[in-house]
Amino acid sequence: MKVLLIGSGGREHALAWKMNQSPLLSRLFVAPGNGGTADIAENVTLDVTNHEAVRAFCCAHRVDLVVIGPEAPLVGGLSDALRGAGFDVFGPSQAAAQLEGSKQFTKQLCAQKDVPTAAHAYFDRLEDARKHVERTGVPVVIKADGLAAGKGVTVAMDMATALAALEQIFVDGTPGAGVVIEEYLEGEEVSVFALCSGTDFELFGDARDHKRAFDGDRGPNTGGMGAFSPSGLMSAELTEAICTRIIAPTLSGMQERGTPFRGILYAGLMLTEQGPKLIEYNVRFGDPECQVLMMRLQGDLLEMLLANAKSDMTVPPVRFKKDHALCVVVAAKGYPGPYETGVPISGLPVEPAADRELFQAGTKKHDGQTVSAGGRVLNACALGRDRAQARKKAYDLVERINWEGGFFRTDIGQD
Ligand code: AMP
Ligand code: GLY
């Protein structure tokens, strides 16, 4: 079958790599893809905000399945447009993607279905927001409503930071969108994934990621500087609590609204003293969490995605290797602030091995040479019998690349 994968990150390289192992696959297009997907699939230029152009491409190339990686096209309704034209799509509808697209929507759903999450208040006027923060005090968490690509959240430990964050949201934020002010949750963070089809779901692994740019969780928030799986935090009891108190009621709430959720649901959770609480949902695989999940996933990813996209097929069982996977992100110097692009990267591709993979993210091919083209550039991933071994192998891989234009954290997966 022919598949069109939408996206250009390390997540999409990992999805392409895993789908390539499927005997079902005859041709894989990636729009727009990156330097890594160019080696294993066919990169195509498509404006994914132009639904008609994507539909026309799918017709012309007789695409059997469209897999949507990032959130923006989901929130933009690409899946609905393609489904409406008769194509199978992996990824939720626009209405269901509100679980990621609108924090206010998710908070309302949590309140209706009694899903544990941080107490919150919503404001669309700076003055009201400021008064609220001054009244409740710090620490407090301030989030711009709408998609913010990981940059719209401030965990403010002091009042000056809190007030500055509010000012910035109302000055620079999306016009008309407001701010969610949340109770600060204390605990360990874990990401849990579920492959969902209406009210049915199957867990799809767990992971932890490192959001801050520098060692020791210092520096600005990024899209993610590394990840590992399993998280080491899950117990049978915790899994049960997450399923029954968080994921199941969310899915039934979506179903009751007439907007059932189909696709991968990524729950960002805080493990507090009162039990797991929802920080946020994403309606797609995380990046770089996806890379570590794909390293560990057994079986045919394409078959799983196809079965999920078609409501009348049984999803094959989801199984993961017992091995641990760890991913170190190599980012362009300056990221998440301004950085240079077009810097050549030598030593690619690294020769294949069963226990390691170098996924590419912000790269492209230029005159046959791989050059940097984004903030997060390379993802060194490895499998090991435990996290320490996976870690060592992933860092060995980073050393082999030794790219001068980049930097990476040296403490991914360290407690
Ligand atoms: P988000 O973009 O919503 O994932 O938030 C980015 C990061 O901010 C999360 O990964 C958490 O580390 C932190 N965070 C978000 N909400 C809260 C909260 N209510 N309490 C404590 N930390 C939070
Ligand atoms: N790594 C976090 C995300 O994909 O949103």
PDB file of N, CA and C in Angstrom, residues 14 44 142 271 274 295 297 302 313 367 385 413:
ATOM      1  N   ALA A  14      11.369   8.648  12.443  1.00  0.00           N
ATOM      2  CA  ALA A  14      11.197   7.395  13.185  1.00  0.00           C
ATOM      3  C   ALA A  14       9.962   6.627  12.701  1.00  0.00           C
ATOM      4  N   VAL A  44       8.064  14.870  -0.581  1.00  0.00           N
ATOM      5  CA  VAL A  44       7.286  15.646  -1.540  1.00  0.00           C
ATOM      6  C   VAL A  44       6.952  17.015  -0.949  1.00  0.00           C
ATOM      7  N   ILE A 142       1.436  29.472  34.188  1.00  0.00           N
ATOM      8  CA  ILE A 142       0.730  30.361  33.266  1.00  0.00           C
ATOM      9  C   ILE A 142       0.858  29.834  31.840  1.00  0.00           C
ATOM     10  N   LEU A 271       2.802  12.917  38.631  1.00  0.00           N
ATOM     11  CA  LEU A 271       2.505  11.924  39.660  1.00  0.00           C
ATOM     12  C   LEU A 271       2.597  12.612  41.007  1.00  0.00           C
ATOM     13  N   GLN A 274      -1.383  12.970  45.592  1.00  0.00           N
ATOM     14  CA  GLN A 274      -2.802  12.564  45.521  1.00  0.00           C
ATOM     15  C   GLN A 274      -3.080  11.656  44.329  1.00  0.00           C
ATOM     16  N   MET A 295      11.778   2.642  18.649  1.00  0.00           N
ATOM     17  CA  MET A 295      12.930   1.745  18.860  1.00  0.00           C
ATOM     18  C   MET A 295      12.475   0.462  19.577  1.00  0.00           C
ATOM     19  N   LEU A 297       9.150  -0.714  19.805  1.00  0.00           N
ATOM     20  CA  LEU A 297       7.900  -1.333  19.350  1.00  0.00           C
ATOM     21  C   LEU A 297       8.161  -2.621  18.567  1.00  0.00           C
ATOM     22  N   LEU A 302       2.653  -0.128  10.639  1.00  0.00           N
ATOM     23  CA  LEU A 302       1.727   0.275   9.575  1.00  0.00           C
ATOM     24  C   LEU A 302       0.378  -0.441   9.742  1.00  0.00           C
ATOM     25  N   MET A 313     -11.393  -2.664  11.418  1.00  0.00           N
ATOM     26  CA  MET A 313     -10.290  -3.635  11.485  1.00  0.00           C
ATOM     27  C   MET A 313      -9.832  -3.788  12.921  1.00  0.00           C
ATOM     28  N   ASP A 367      22.503  19.808  -2.530  1.00  0.00           N
ATOM     29  CA  ASP A 367      23.552  19.343  -3.454  1.00  0.00           C
ATOM     30  C   ASP A 367      24.189  18.043  -2.950  1.00  0.00           C
ATOM     31  N   ARG A 385      19.996  -3.148  27.542  1.00  0.00           N
ATOM     32  CA  ARG A 385      19.244  -4.022  28.460  1.00  0.00           C
ATOM     33  C   ARG A 385      18.679  -3.230  29.631  1.00  0.00           C
ATOM     34  N   GLY A 413      18.421  10.954  30.786  1.00  0.00           N
ATOM     35  CA  GLY A 413      18.224   9.655  31.429  1.00  0.00           C
ATOM     36  C   GLY A 413      18.950   9.470  32.742  1.00  0.00           C
TER      37      GLY A 413
END
